[in-house]
mmCIF file of C-alpha atoms and ligand atoms in Angstrom:
data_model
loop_
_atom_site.group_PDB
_atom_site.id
_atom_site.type_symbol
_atom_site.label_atom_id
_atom_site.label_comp_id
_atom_site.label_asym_id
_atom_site.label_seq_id
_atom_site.Cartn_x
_atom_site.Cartn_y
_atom_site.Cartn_z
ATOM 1 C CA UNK A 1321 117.602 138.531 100.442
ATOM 2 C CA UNK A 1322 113.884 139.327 100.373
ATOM 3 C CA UNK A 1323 112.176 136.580 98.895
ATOM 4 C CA UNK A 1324 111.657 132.785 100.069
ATOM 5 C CA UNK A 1325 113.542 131.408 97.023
ATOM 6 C CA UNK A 1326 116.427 128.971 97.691
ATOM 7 C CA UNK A 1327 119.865 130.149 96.597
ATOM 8 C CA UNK A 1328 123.133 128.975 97.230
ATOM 9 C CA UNK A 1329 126.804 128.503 95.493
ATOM 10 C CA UNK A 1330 129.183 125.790 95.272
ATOM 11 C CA UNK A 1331 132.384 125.812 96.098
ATOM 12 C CA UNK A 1332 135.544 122.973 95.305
ATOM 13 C CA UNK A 1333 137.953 122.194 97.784
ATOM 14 C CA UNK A 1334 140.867 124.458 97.037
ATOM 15 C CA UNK A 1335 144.347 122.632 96.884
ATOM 16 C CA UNK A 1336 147.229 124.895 97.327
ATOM 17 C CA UNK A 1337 147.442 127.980 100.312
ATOM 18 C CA UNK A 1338 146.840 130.426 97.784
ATOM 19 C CA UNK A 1339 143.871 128.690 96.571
ATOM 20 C CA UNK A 1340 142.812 129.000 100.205
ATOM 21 C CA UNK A 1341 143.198 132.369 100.587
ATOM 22 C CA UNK A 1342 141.789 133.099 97.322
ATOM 23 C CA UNK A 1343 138.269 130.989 98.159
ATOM 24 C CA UNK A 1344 138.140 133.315 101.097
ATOM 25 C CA UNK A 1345 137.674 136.418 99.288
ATOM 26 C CA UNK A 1346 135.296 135.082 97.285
ATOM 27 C CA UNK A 1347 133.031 133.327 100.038
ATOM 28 C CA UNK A 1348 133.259 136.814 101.813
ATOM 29 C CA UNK A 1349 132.127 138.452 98.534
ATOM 30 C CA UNK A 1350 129.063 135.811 97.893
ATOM 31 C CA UNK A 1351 128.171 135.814 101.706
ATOM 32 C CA UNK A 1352 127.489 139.142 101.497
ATOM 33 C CA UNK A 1353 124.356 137.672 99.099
ATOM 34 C CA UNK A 1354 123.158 136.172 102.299
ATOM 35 C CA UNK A 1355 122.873 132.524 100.617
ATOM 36 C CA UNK A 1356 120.893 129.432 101.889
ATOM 37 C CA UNK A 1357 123.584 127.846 102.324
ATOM 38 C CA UNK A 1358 127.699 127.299 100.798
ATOM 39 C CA UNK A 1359 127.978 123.522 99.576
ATOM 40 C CA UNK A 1360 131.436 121.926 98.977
ATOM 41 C CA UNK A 1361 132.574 119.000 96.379
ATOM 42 C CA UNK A 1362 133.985 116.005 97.336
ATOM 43 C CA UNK A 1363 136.183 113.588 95.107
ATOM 44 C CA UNK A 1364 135.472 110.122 96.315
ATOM 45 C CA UNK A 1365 138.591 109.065 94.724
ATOM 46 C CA UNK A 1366 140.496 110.196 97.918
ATOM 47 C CA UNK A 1367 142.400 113.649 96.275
ATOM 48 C CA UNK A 1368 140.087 116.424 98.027
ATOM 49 C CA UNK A 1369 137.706 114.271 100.534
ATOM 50 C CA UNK A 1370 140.216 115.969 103.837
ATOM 51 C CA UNK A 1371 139.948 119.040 101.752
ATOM 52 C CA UNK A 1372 136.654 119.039 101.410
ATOM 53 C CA UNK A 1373 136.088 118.206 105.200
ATOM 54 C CA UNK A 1374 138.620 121.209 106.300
ATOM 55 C CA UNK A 1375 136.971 123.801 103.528
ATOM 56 C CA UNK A 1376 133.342 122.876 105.262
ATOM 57 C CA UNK A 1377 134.576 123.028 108.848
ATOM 58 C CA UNK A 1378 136.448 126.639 107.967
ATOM 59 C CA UNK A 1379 133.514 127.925 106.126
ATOM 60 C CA UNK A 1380 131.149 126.605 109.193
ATOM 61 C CA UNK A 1381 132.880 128.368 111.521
ATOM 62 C CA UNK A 1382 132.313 132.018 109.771
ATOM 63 C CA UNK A 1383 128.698 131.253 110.508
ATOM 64 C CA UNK A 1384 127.605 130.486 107.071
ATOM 65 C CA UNK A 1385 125.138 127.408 106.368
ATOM 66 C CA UNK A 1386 127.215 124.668 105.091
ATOM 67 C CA UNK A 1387 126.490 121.649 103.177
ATOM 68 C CA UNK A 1388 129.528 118.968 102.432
ATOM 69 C CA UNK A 1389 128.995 116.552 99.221
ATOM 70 C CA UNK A 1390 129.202 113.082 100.256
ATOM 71 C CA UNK A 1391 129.884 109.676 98.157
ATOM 72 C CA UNK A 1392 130.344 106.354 99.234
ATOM 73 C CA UNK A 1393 133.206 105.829 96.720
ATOM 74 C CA UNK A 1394 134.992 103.373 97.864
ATOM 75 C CA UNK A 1395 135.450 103.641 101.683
ATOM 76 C CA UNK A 1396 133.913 101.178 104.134
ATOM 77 C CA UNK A 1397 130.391 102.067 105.588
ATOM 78 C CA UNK A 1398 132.244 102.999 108.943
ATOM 79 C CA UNK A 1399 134.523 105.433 107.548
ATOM 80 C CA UNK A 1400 131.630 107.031 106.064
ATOM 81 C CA UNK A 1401 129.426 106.854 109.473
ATOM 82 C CA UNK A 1402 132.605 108.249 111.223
ATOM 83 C CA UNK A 1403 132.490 111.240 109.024
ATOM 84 C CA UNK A 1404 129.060 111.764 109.093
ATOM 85 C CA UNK A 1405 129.255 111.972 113.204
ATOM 86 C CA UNK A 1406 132.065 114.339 113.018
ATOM 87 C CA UNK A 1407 129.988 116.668 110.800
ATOM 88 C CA UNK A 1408 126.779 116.238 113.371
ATOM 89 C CA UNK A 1409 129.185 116.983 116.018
ATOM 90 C CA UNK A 1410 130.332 120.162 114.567
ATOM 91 C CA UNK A 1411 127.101 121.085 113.882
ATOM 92 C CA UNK A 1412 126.533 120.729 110.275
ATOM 93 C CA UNK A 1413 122.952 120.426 109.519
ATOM 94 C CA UNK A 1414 123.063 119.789 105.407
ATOM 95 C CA UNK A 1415 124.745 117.467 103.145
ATOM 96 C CA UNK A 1416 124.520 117.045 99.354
ATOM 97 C CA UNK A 1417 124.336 112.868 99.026
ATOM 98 C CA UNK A 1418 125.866 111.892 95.464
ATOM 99 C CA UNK A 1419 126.913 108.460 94.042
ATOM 100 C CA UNK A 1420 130.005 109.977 92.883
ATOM 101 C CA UNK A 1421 131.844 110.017 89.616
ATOM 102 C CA UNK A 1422 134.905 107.386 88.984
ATOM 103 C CA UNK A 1423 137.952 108.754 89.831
ATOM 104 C CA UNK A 1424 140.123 108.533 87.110
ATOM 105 C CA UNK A 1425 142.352 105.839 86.933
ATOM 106 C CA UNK A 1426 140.287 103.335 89.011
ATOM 107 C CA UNK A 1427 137.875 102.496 85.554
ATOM 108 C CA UNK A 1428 135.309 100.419 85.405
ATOM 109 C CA UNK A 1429 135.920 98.044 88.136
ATOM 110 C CA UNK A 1430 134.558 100.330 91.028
ATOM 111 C CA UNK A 1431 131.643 99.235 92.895
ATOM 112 C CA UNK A 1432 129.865 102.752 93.176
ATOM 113 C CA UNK A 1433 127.158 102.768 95.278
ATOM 114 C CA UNK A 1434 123.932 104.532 94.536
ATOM 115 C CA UNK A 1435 123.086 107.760 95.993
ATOM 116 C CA UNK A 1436 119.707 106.443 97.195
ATOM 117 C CA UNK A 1437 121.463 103.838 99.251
ATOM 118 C CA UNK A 1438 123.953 106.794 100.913
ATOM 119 C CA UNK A 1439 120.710 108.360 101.603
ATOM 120 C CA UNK A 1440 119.579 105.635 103.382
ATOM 121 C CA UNK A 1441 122.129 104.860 105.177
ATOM 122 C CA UNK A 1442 122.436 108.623 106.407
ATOM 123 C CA UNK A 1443 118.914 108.323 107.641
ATOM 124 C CA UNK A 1444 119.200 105.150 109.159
ATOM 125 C CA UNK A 1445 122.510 106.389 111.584
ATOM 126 C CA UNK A 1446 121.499 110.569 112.039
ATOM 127 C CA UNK A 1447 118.237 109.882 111.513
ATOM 128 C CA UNK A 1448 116.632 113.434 110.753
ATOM 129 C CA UNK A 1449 119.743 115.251 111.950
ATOM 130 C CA UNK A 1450 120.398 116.650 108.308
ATOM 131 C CA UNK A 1451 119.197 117.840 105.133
ATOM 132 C CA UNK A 1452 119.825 116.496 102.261
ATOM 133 C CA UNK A 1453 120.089 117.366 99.082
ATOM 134 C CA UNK A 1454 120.463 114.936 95.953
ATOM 135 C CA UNK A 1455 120.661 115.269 92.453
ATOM 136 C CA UNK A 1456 118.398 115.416 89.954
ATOM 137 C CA UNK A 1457 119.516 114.962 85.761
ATOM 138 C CA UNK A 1458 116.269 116.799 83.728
ATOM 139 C CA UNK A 1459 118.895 116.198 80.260
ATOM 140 C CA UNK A 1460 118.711 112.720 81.912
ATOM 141 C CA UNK A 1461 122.260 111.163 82.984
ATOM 142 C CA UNK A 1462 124.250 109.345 80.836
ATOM 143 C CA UNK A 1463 124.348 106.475 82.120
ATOM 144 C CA UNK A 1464 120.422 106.282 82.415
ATOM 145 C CA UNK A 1465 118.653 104.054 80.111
ATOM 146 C CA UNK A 1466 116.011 106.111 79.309
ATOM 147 C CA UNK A 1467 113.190 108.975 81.221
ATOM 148 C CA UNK A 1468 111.407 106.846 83.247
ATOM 149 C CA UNK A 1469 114.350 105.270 84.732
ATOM 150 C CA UNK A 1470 115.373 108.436 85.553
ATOM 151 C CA UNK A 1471 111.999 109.399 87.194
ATOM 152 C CA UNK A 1472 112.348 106.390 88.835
ATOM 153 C CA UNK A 1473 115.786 106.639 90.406
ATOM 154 C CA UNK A 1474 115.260 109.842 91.357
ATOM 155 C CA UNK A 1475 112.371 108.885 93.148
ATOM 156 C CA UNK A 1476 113.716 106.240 95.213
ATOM 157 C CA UNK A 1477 116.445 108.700 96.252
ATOM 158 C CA UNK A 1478 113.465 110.954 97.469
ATOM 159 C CA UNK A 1479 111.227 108.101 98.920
ATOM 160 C CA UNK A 1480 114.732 107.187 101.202
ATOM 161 C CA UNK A 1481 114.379 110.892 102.749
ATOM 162 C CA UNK A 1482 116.084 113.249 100.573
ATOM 163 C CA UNK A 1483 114.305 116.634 100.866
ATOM 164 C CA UNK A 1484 115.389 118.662 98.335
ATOM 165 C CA UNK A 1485 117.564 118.400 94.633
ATOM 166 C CA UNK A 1486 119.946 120.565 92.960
ATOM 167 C CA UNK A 1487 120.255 119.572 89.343
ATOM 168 C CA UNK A 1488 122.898 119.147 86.647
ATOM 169 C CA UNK A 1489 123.399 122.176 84.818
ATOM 170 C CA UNK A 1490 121.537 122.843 81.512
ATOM 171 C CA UNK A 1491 120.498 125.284 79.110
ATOM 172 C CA UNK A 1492 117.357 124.709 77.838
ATOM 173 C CA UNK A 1493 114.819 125.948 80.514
ATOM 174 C CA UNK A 1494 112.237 123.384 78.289
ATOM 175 C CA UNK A 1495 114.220 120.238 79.949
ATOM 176 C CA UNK A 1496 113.771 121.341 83.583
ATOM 177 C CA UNK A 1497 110.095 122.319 83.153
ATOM 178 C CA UNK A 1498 109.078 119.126 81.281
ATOM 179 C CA UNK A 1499 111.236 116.894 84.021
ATOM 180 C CA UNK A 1500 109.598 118.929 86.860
ATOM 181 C CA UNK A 1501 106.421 118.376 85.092
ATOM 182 C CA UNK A 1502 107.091 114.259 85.267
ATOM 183 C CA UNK A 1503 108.114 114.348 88.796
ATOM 184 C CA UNK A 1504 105.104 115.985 89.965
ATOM 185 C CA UNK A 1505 103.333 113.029 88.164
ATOM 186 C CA UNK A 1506 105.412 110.672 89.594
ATOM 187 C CA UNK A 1507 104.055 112.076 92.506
ATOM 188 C CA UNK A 1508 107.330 113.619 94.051
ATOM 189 C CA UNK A 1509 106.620 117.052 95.994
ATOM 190 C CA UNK A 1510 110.529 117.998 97.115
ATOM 191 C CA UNK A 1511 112.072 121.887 95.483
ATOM 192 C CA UNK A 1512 114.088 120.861 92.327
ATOM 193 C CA UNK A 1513 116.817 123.608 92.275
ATOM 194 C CA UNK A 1514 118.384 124.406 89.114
ATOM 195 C CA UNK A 1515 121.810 123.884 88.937
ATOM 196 C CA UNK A 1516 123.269 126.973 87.279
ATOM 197 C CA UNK A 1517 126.540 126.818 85.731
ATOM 198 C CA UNK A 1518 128.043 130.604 84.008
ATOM 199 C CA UNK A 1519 129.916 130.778 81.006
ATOM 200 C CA UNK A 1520 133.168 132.040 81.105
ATOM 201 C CA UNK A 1521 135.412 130.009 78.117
ATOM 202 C CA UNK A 1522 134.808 127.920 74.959
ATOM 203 C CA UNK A 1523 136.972 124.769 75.327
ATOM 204 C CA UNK A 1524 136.297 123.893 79.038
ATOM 205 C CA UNK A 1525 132.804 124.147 79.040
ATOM 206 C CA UNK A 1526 132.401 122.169 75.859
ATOM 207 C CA UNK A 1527 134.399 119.250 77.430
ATOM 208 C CA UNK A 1528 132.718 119.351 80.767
ATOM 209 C CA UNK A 1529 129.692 120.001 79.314
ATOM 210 C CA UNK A 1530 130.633 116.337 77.350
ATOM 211 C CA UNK A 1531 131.824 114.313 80.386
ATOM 212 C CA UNK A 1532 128.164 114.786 82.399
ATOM 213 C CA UNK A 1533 125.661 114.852 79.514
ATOM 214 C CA UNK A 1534 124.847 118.547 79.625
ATOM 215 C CA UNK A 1535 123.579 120.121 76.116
ATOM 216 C CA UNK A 1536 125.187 123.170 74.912
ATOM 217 C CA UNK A 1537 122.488 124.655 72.089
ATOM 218 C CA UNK A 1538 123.998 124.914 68.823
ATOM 219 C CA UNK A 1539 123.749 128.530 68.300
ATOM 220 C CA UNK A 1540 125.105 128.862 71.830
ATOM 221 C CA UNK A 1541 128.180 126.621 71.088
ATOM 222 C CA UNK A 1542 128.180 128.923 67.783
ATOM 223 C CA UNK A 1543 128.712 131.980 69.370
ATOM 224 C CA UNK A 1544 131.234 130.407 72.458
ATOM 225 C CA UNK A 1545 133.468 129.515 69.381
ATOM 226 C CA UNK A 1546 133.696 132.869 67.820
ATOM 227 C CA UNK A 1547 134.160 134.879 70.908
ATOM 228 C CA UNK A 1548 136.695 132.760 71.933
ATOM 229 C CA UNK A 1549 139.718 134.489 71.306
ATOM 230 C CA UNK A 1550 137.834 137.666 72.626
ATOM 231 C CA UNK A 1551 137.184 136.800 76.604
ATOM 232 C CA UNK A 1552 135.344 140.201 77.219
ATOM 233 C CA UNK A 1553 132.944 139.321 74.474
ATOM 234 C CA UNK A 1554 132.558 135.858 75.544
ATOM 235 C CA UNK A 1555 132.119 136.435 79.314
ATOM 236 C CA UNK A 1556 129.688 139.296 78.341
ATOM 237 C CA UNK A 1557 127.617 136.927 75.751
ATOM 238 C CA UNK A 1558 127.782 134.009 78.512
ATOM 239 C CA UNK A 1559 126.133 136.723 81.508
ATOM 240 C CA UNK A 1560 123.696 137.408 79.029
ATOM 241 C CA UNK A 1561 122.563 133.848 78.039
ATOM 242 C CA UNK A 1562 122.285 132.475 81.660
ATOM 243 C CA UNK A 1563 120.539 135.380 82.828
ATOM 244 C CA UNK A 1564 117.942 135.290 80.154
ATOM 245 C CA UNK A 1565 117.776 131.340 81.632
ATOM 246 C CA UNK A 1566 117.724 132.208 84.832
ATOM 247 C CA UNK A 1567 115.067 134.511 84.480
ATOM 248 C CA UNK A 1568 112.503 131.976 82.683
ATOM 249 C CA UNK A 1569 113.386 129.645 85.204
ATOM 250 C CA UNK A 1570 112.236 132.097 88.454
ATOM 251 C CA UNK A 1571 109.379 133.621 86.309
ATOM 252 C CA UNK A 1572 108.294 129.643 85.278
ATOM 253 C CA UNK A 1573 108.424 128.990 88.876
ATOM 254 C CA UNK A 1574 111.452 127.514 89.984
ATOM 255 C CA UNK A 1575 111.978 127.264 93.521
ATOM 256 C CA UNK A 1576 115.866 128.729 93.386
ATOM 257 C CA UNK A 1577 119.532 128.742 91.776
ATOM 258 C CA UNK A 1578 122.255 127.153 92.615
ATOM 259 C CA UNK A 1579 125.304 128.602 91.340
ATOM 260 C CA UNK A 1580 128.170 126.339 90.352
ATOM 261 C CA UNK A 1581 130.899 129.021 90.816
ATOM 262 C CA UNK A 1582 134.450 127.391 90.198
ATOM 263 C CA UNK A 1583 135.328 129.471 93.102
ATOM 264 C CA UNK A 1584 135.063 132.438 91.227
ATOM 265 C CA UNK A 1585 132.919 135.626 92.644
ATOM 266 C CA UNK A 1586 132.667 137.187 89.475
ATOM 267 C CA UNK A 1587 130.457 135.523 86.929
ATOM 268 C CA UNK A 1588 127.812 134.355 89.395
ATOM 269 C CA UNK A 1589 127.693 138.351 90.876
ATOM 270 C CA UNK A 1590 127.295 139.347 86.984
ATOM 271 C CA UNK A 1591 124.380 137.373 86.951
ATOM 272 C CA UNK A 1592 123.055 137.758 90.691
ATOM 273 C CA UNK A 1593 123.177 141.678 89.681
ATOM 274 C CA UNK A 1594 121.662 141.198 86.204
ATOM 275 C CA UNK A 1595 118.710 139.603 88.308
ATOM 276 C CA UNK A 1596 118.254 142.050 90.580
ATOM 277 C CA UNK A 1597 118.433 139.480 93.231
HETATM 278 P P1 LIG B 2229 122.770 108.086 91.321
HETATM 279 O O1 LIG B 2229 121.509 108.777 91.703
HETATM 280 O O2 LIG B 2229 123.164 106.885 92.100
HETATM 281 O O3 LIG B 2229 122.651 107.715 89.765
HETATM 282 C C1 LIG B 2229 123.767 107.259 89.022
HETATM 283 C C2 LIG B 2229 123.296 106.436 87.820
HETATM 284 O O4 LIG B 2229 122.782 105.180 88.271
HETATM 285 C C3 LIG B 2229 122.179 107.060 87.023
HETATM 286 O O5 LIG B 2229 122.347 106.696 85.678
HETATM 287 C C4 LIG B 2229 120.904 106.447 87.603
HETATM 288 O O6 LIG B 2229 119.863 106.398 86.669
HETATM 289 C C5 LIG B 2229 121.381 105.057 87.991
HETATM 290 N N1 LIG B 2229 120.776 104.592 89.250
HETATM 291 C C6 LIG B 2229 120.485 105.339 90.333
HETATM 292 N N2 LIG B 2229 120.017 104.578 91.331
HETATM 293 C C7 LIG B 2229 120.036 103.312 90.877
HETATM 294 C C8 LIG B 2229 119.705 102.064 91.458
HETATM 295 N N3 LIG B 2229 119.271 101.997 92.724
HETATM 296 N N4 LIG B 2229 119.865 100.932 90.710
HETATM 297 C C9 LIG B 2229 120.323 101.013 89.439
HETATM 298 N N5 LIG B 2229 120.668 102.178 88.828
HETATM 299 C C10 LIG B 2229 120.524 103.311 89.538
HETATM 300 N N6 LIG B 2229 130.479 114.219 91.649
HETATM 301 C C11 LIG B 2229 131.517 114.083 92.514
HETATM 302 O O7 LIG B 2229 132.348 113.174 92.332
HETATM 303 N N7 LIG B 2229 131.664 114.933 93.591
HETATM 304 C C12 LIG B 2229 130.768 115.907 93.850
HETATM 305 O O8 LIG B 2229 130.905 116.627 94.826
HETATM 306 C C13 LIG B 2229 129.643 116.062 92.975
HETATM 307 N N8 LIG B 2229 128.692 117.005 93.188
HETATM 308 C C14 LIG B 2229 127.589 117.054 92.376
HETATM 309 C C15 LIG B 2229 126.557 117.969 92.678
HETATM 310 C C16 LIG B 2229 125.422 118.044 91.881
HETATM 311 C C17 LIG B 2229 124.324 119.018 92.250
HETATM 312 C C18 LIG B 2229 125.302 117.208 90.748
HETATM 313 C C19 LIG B 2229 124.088 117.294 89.858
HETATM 314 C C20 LIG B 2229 126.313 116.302 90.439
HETATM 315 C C21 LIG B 2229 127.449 116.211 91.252
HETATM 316 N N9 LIG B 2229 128.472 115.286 91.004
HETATM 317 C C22 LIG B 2229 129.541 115.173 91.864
HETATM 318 C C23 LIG B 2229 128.389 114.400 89.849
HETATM 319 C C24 LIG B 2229 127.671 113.090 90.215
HETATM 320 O O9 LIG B 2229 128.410 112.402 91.220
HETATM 321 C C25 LIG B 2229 127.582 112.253 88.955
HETATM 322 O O10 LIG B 2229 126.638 112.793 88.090
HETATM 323 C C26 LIG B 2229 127.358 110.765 89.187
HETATM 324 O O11 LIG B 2229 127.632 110.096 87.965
HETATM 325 C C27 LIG B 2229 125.945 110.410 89.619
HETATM 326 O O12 LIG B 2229 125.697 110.754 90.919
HETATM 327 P P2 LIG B 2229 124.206 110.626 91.526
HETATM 328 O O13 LIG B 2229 124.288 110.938 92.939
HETATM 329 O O14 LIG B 2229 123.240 111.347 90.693
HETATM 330 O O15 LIG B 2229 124.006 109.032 91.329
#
């Protein structure tokens, strides 16, 4: 990579042993990139958090730069401490700190701690061991009451000692510029890294793109619908649109991507090569 830019993929923790042999083709293919760094999901329900700590450690121990999502959800502080030295231990230096969603089936009864308390707490027993990432919502998440809570949130995550964001995915390069624009006001300096998610079907993206509050442009939707018998077409229309995003968000002065890949090489190398990365 010749540039200073931060970029860097995410990977899910794969379930079955083909999945696991498949996800190591495709780190091998996006390593070759020469990334910042891998980061891995974790479901704070319980289904993939020993996945998620096996994919990091196997991933960490090709060399690359790993960073393991971490949520409260519902364990006991101690578990949570006891993880976090095991990662120190093996020498992980970067973690992604998230409130989590719900797992399905709990509902509403959860007490979900906020991701600027996990920050705190990760501060407060590795001190400045790790960094960490949090997220950042410029469509604004939906369960925010309005912008300037979400200014504010965001803030206190960054005033507890996060030192860098990767956001929700979008696509309308407008909403990241204009939050950017408020968190400089607000008077917060960390790199706000898009979170880049490519387009590669109709239904699932439309759903997804439901369940976290991400807009799908009309005319984008439009177009997703009547490709969607036609996967070439669609795939090929979907490179095209995130590149074109991509590109006004580097040019407008965004400090990186971060690929959401599905732990697929593919669609984020379509793009990466559109770029000319
Ligand atoms: P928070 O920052 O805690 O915010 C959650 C909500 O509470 C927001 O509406 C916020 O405005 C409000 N809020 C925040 N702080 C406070 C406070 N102190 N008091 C009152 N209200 C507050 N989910 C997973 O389950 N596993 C993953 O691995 C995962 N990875 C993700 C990676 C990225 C880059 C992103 C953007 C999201 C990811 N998610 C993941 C989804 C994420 O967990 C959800 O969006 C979740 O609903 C919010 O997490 P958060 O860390 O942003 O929470």
């Amino acid at each position: 990579m010749s540039d200073n830019r931060l970029f860097s993929f995410e990977f899910s923790a794969p379930k079955t042993e083909a999945a696991v042999e498949k996800l190591k083709t495709v780190h091998g293919k996006l390593n070759a990139l020469s990334p910042h760094f891998f980061s891995v999901t974790y479901g704070a329900g319980g289904s993939t958090k020993d996945g998620t700590k096996q994919t990091v450690l196997d991933l960490h121990a090709t060399g690359s730069v790993v960073a393991p999502h971490l949520s409260f959800g519902g364990d006991k502080p101690e578990l949570i401490e006891a993880l976090l030295k095991e990662y120190q231990a093996a020498g992980v230096r970067r973690l992604v700190a998230l409130r989590g969603d719900r797992p399905s089936g709990i509902g509403g009864g959860m007490n979900m701690t906020h991701a600027n308390e996990l920050v705190a707490f990760i501060r407060e027993h590795t001190g400045d061991h790790f960094h960490i990432d949090v997220a950042a919502y410029p469509e604004i998440h939906p369960e925010t009451e309005d912008i300037d809570h979400e200014i504010k949130y965001f803030k206190m995550k960054v005033d507890a000692g996060a030192n860098s964001a990767i956001t929700q995915y979008f696509y309308n390069a407008d909403a990241y510029f204009r939050f950017r624009d408020l968190c400089e006001k607000a008077g917060i300096d960390i790199p706000i890294v898009p979170g880049i998610m490519p387009i590669t079907n109709y239904k699932g993206i439309v759903r997804f793109s439901d369940l976290c509050g991400a807009e799908i442009p009309r005319w984008i939707e439009k177009h997703l619908q009547s490709y969607e018998h036609d996967p070439d077409r669609l795939k090929a229309f979907g490179a095209d649109v995130v590149t074109g995003l991509c590109e006004r968000l580097l040019e407008g002065g965004a400090p990186g991507l971060h690929f959401y890949t599905l732990n697929q090489s593919l669609p984020t190398l379509k793009i990466w090569n559109n770029l000319g990365l």
